[in-house]
Coordinates of C-alpha atoms and ligand atoms in Angstrom, one line a residue:
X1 CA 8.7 18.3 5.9
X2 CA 8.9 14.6 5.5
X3 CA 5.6 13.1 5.6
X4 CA 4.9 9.2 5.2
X5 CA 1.5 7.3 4.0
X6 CA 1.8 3.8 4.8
X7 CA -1.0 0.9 4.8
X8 CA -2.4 -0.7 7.8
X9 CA -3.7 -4.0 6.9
X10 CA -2.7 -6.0 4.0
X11 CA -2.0 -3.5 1.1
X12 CA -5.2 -2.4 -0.7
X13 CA -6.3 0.2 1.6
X14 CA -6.7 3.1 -0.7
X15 CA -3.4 4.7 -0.4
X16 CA -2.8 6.3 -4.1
X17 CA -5.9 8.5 -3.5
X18 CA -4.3 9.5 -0.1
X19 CA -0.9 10.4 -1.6
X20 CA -2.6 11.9 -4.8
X21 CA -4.7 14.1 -1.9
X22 CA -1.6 14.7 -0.6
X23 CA 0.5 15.1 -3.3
X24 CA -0.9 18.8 -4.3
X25 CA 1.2 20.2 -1.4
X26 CA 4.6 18.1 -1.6
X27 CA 7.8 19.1 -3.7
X28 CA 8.3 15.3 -4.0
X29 CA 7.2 11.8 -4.1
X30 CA 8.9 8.5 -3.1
X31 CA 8.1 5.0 -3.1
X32 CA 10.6 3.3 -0.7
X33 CA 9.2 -0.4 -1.0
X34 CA 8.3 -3.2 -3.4
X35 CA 7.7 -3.0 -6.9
X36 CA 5.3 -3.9 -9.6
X37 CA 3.1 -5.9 -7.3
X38 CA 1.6 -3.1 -6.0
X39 CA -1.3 -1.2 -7.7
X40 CA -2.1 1.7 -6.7
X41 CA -5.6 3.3 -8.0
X42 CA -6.3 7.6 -8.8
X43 CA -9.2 8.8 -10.1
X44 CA -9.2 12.2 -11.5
X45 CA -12.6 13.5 -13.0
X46 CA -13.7 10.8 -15.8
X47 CA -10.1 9.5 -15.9
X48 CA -8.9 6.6 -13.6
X49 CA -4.9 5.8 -13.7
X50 CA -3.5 2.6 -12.4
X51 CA 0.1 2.8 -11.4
X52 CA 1.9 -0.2 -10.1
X53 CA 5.6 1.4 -10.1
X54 CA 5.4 5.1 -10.7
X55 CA 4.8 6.8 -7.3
X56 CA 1.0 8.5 -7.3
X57 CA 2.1 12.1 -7.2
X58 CA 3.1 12.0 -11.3
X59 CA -0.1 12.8 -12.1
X60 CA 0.3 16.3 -11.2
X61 CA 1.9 18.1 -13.9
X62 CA 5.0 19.5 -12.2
X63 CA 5.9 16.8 -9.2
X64 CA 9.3 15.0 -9.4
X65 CA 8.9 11.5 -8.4
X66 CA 11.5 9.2 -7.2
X67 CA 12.2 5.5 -7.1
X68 CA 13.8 4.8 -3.5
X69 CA 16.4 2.4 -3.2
X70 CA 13.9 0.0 -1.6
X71 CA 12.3 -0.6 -4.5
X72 CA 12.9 -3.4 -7.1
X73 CA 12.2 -2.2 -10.4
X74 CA 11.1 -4.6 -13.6
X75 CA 12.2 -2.2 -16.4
X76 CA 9.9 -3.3 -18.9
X77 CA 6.8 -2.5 -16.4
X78 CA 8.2 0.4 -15.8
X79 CA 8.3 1.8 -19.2
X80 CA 5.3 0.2 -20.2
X81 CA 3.8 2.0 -17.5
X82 CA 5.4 5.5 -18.9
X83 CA 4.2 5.0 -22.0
X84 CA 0.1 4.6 -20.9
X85 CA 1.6 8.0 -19.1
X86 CA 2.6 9.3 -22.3
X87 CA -0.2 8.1 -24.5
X88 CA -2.8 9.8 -21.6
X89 CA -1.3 13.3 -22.3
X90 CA 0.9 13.1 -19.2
X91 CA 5.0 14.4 -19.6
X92 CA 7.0 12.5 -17.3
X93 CA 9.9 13.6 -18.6
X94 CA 12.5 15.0 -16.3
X95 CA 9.8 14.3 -13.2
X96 CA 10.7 10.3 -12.9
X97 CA 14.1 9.7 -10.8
X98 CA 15.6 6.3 -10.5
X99 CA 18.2 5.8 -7.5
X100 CA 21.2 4.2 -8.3
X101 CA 21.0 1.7 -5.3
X102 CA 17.4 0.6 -6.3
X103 CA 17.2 -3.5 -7.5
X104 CA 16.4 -4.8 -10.7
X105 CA 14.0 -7.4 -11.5
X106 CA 15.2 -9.7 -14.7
X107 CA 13.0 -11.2 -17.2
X108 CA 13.4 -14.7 -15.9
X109 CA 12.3 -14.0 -12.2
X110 CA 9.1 -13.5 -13.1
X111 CA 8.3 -16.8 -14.0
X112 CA 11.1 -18.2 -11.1
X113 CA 8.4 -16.4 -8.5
X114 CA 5.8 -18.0 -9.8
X115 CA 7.2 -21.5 -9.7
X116 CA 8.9 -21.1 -6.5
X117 CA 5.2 -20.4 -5.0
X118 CA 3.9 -23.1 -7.1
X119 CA 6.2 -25.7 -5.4
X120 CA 5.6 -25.0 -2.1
X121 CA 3.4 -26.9 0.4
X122 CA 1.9 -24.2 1.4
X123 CA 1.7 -20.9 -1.6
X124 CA 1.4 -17.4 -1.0
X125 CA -0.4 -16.8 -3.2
X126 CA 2.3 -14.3 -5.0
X127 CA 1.8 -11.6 -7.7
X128 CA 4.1 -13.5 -9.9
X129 CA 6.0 -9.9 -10.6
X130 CA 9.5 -11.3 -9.8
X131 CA 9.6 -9.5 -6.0
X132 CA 10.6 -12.3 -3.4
X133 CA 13.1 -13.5 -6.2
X134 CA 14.5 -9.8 -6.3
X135 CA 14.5 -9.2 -2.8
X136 CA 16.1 -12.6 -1.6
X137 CA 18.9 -12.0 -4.6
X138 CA 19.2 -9.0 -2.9
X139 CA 20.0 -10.3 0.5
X140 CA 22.1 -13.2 -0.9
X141 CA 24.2 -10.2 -2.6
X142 CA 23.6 -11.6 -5.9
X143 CA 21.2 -8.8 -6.8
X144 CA 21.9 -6.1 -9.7
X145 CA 21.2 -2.9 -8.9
X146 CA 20.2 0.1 -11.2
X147 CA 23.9 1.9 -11.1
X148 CA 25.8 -1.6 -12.5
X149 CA 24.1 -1.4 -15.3
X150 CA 25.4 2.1 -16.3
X151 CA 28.4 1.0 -15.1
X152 CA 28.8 -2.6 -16.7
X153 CA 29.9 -3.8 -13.8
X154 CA 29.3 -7.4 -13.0
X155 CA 27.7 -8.1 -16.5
X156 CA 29.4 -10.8 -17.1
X157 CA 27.9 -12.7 -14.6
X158 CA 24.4 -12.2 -16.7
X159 CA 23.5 -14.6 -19.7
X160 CA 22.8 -13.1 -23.6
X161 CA 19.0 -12.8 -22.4
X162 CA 19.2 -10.8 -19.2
X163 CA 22.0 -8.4 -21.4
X164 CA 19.5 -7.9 -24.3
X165 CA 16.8 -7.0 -22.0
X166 CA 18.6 -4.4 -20.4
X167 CA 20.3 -3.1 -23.3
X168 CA 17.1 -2.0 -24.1
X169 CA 16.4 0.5 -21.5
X170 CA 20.2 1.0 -20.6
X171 CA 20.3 4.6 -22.8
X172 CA 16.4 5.5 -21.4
X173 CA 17.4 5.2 -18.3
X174 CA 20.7 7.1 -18.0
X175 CA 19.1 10.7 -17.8
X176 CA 16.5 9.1 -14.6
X177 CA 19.3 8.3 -12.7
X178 CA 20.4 9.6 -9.4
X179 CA 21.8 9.6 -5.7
X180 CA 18.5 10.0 -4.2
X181 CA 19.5 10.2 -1.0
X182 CA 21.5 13.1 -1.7
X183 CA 18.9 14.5 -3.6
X184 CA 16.6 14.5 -0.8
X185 CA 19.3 16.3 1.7
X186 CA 20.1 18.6 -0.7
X187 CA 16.3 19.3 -0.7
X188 CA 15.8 19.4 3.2
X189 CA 13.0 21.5 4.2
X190 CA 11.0 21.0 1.1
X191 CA 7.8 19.2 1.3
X192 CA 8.6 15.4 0.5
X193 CA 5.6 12.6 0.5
X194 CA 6.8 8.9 1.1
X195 CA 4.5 6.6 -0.8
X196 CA 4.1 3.3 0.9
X197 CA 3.6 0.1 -1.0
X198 CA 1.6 -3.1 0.3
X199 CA 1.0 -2.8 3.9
X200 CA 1.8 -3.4 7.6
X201 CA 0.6 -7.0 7.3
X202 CA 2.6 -7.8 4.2
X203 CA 5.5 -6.3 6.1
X204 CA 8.5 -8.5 6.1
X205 CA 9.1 -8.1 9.7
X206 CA 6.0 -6.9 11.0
X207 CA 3.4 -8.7 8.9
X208 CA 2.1 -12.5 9.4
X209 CA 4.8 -13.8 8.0
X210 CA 5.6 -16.4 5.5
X211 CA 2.0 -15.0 4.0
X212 CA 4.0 -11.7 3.7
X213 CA 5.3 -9.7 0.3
X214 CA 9.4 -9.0 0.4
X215 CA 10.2 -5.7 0.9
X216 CA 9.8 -2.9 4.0
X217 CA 6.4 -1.7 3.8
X218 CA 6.2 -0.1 7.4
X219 CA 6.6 3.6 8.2
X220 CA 10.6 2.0 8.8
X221 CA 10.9 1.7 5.2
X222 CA 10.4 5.0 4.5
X223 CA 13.8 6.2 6.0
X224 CA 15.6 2.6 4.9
X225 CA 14.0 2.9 1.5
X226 CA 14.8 6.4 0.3
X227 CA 18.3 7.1 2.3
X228 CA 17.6 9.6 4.9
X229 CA 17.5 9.0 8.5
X230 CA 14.1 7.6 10.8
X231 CA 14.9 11.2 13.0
X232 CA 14.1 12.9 9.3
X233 CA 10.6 11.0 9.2
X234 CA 8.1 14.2 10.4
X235 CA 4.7 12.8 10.5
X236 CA 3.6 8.8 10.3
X237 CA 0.1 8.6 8.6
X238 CA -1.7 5.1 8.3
X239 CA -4.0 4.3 5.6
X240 CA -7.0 1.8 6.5
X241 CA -10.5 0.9 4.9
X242 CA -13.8 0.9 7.2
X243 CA -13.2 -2.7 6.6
X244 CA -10.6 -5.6 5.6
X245 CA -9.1 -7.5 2.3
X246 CA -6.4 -9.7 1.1
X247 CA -5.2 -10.7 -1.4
X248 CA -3.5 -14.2 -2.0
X249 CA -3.3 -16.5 1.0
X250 CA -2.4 -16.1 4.8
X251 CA -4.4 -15.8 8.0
X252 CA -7.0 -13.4 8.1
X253 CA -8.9 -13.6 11.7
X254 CA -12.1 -11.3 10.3
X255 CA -12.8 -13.1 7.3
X256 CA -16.8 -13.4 6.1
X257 CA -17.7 -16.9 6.3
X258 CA -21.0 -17.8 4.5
X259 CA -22.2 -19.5 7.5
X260 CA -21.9 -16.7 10.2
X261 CA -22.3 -13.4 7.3
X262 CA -24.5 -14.7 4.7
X263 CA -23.4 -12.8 1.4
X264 CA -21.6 -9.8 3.1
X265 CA -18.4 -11.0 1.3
X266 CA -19.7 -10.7 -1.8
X267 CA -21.3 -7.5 -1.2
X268 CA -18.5 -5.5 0.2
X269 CA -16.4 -7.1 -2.8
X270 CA -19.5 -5.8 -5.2
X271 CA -19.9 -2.2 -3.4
X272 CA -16.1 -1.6 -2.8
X273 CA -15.0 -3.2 -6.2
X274 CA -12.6 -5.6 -4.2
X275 CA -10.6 -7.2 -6.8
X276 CA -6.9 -6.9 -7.4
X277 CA -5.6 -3.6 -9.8
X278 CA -2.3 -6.2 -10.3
X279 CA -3.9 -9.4 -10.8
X280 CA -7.7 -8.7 -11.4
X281 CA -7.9 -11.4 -8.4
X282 CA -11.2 -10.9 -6.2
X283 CA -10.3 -10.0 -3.0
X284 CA -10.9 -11.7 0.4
X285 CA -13.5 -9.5 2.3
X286 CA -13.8 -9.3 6.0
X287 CA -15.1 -7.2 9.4
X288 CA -12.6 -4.1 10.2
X289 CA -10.4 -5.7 12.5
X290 CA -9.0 -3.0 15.6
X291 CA -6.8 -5.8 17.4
X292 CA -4.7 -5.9 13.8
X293 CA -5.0 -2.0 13.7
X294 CA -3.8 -1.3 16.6
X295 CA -0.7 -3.3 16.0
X296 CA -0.2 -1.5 12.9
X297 CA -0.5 2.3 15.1
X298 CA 2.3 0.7 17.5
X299 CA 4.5 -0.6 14.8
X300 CA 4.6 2.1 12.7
X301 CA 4.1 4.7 15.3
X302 CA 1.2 5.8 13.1
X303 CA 0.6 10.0 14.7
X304 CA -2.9 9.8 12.4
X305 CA -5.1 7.8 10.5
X306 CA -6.1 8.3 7.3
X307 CA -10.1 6.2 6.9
X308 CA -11.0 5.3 3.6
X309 CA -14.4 3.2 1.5
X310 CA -16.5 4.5 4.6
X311 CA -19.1 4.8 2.1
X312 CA -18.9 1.3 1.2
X313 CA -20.9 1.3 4.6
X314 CA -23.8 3.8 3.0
X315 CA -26.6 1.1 2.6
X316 CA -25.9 -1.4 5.3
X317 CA -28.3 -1.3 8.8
X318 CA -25.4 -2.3 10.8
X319 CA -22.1 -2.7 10.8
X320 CA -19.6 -4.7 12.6
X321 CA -16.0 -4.4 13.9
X322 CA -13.5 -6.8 15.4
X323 CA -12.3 -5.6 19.0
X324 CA -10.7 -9.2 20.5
X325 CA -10.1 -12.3 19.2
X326 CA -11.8 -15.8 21.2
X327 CA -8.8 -18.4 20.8
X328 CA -10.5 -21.8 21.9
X329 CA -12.0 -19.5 25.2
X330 CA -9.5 -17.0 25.5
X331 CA -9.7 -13.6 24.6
X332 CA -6.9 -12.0 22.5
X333 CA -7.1 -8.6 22.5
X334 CA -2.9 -7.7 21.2
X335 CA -2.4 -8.9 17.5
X336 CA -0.6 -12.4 17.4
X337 CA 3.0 -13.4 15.8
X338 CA 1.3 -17.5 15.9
X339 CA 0.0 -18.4 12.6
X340 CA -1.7 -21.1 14.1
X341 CA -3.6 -18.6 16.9
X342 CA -4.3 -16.3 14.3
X343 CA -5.8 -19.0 11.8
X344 CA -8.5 -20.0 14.3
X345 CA -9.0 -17.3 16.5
X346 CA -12.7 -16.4 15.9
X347 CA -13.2 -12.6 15.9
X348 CA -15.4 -10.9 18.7
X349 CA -17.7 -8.5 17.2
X350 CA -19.2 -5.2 18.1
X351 CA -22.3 -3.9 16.2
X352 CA -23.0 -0.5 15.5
X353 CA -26.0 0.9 13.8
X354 CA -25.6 2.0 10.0
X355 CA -26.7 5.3 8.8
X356 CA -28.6 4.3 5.6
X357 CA -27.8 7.4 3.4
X358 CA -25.1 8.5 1.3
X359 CA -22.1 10.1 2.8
X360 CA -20.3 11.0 -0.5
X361 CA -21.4 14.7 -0.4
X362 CA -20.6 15.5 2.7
X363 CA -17.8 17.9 2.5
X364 CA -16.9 18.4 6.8
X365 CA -17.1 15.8 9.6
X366 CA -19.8 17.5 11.0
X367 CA -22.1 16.8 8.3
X368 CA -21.6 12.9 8.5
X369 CA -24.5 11.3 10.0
X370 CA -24.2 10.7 13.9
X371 CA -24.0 6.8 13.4
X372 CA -20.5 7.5 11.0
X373 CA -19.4 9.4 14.1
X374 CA -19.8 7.1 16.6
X375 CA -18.0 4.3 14.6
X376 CA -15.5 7.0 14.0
X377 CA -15.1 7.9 17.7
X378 CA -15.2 4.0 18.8
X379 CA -12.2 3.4 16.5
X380 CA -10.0 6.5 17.8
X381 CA -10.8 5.5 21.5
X382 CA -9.8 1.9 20.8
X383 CA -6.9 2.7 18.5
X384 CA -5.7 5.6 20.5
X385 CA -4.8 7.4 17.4
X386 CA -7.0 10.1 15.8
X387 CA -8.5 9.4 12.4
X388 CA -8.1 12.6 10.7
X389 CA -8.5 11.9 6.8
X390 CA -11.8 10.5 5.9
X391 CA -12.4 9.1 2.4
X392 CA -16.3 9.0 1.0
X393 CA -15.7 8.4 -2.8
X394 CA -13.2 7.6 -5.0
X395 CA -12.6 11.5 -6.2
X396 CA -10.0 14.2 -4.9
X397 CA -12.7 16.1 -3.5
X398 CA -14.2 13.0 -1.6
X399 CA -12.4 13.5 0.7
X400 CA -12.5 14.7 4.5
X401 CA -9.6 16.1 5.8
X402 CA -10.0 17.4 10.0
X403 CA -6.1 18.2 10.5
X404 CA -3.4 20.0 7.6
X405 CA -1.2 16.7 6.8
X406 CA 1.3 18.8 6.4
X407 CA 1.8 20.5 9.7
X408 CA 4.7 18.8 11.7
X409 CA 2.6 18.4 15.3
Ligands
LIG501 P1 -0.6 -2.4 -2.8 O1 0.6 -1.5 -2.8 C1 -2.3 -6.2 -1.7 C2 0.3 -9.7 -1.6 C3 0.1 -10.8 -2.7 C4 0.6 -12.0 -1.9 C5 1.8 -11.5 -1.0 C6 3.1 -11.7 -1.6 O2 -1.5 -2.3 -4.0 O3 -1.4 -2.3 -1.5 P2 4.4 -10.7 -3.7 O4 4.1 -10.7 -5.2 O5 4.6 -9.3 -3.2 O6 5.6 -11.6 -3.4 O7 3.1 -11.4 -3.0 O8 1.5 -10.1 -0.9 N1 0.5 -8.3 -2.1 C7 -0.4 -7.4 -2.1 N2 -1.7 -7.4 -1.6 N3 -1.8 -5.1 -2.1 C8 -0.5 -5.0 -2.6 O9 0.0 -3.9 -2.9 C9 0.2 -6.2 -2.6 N4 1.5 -6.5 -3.0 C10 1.7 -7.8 -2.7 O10 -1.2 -10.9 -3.0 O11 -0.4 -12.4 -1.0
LIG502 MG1 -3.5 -2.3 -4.5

């Protein structure tokens, strides 16, 4: 079974616990978008692991992990990121796969992304990790990818730099190589978990673009990304947090504003430890929004939702959610492609009353409080989509699950 975990905001939304959840029961795991701009958080026991390019599931000791096409790969991360693997008592060896059609990131696009943004009128706000540079080298088909390397082909386009740098990790990488989509083909009808990076929002397509990251980070990219078809793609699941974030710049209709929400910003951002596993950047905090969310369920044809940091929620008296924007007097209740709409749109809130406890024990849905239920119920009538995954902690076993993942429909 092919099953995909994809974000439904604006990255952030808790999706390397999900796949790590997840993970126990697949065969293999593949990120199909971005690159070392996302960060992706586990926490095992005492040990937390931060990943930004290996996909979540290598911290199980037999998975096999792959690298999908739709990735663009900045080889020094990468083994920088094998080595804290290594040094942590984790083999990787012979688990980490590389597709040959996958893009490489080269040492100067870093700093190229980061100027780029800088020179703009109006930034992004980027992670500086050479993605957009990648990415539009890879649409301009000026892009290298991971097989021209091993086959010195088009080298000599490449200055002495860019050919030491890869030199380096030319030999390391030879045995990680493969033809993943035949790999995956070849492994029909095992249990395969598709890794999403960034989110709906940050979606090249989908998201609210030019405040978007590069790659395809909707349920699409899955099948684009990895090399097997959208019919293959068994079971959409969308990640989302009881509330919102971003990072960076961009529209964000539920933002707190000191003058309307006091300090909820900065307590969410205390509570929730919102700040950036890339760039240690604090993030932007705001009300759950269900007009955005339920963009995200028709986009991605999300079949279930996947509810994580509810227990961010634990001390408040009442919570609020977004259910229409007011646009100078009108009410916008489907998700806007206008940047200017979506900039000064003011959210229209519904309260709901908090349950004042904590939730982190509970171990079924039943045994969440009544008041956790009905925000729960609101959002699944709203959304039309049921939330069966509910995260209460940061831990494996923090987790409530109401329907097997892994069961086609
Ligand atoms: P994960 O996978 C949150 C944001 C950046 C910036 C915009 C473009 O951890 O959810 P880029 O460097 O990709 O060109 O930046 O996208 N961004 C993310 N925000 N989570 C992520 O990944 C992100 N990856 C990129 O902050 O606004
Ligand atoms: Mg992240």
């Amino acid at each position: 079974m092919n099953l995909v975990v994809i974000g439904a905001q604006w990255g952030d939304e808790g999706k390397g616990k999900i796949v790590d959840y997840f993970a126990e029961e697949s065969d293999f795991i593949v990120r199909f978008s971005g690159g070392a701009n996302a960060g992706h958080t586990i926490v095992i026991g005492e040990e937390t692991y931060k990943l930004h390019l290996v996909p979540s599931g290598i911290i199980y000791p037999e998975k096999k992990v792959i690298l999908g096409n739709g990735m663009v790969i900045d080889l020094e991360a990468l083994f920088a990121e094998l080595k804290m693997l290594s040094d942590r008592g984790i083999k990787w060896q012979g688990r980490v796969l590389i597709s040959e059609r996958a893009h490489l990131v080269l040492p100067g696009f870093k700093k190229l992304d980061m100027e780029t943004d800088k020179k703009r009128k109006h930034p992004i706000g980027t992670t500086g990790r050479g993605i957009g540079t990648t990415y539009s080298l890879k649409v301009s088909r000026d892009s290298l990818r991971v097989i021209d390397i091993l086959d010195s082909y088009r080298l000599d386009e490449l200055n002495n730099e860019d050919l030491e740098f890869l030199d380096r990790y030319t030999d390391a990488i030879k045995g990680m190589v493969i033809d993943a989509s035949r790999l995956l083909f070849e492994n029909s009808g095992k249990n395969v978990l598709f890794e999403g990076a960034q989110g709906t929002l940050l979606d090249i397509d989908h998201g609210t673009y030019p405040y978007v990251s590069s790659g395809l980070s909707s349920a699409s990219g899955a099948s684009q990304g990895s090399g097997i078809g959208p019919g293959a793609l068994d079971r959409i699941i969308g990640v989302f947090k009881a509330y919102s974030t971003r990072v960076g710049n961009g529209p964000f209709p539920t933002e707190f504003k000191e003058e309307r929400d006091g300090d909820l910003g900065n307590t969410i951002r205390e509570i929730g430890r919102e700040y950036g596993v890339t760039t240690g950047r604090p993030r932007r905090c705001g009300y759950l929004d269900l007009v955005a969310l339920r963009y995200a369920c028709r986009t991605n044809s999300i079949d279930s939702l996947a509810l994580t940091h509810l227990d961010v929620y634990d001390s408040f008296d009442e919570i609020k959610v977004c259910t229409e924007y007011n646009y100078q007097g009108s009410i916008i209740t489907d998700f806007p492609a206008s940047n200017v709409i979506l900039e000064n749109a003011r959210p229209v809130l519904k309260t709901f009353k908090g349950w004042k406890k904590s939730i982190t024990e509970c171990s079924s849905y039943d045994e969440l409080p009544e008041q956790a239920k009905e925000y729960i119920n609101f959002i699944e009538d709203y959304v039309q989509t049921p939330v069966d995954i509910i995260s209460i902690g940061y831990r494996r076993k923090e987790t409530i699950t109401r329907r097997d993942p892994w069961i086609k429909s």
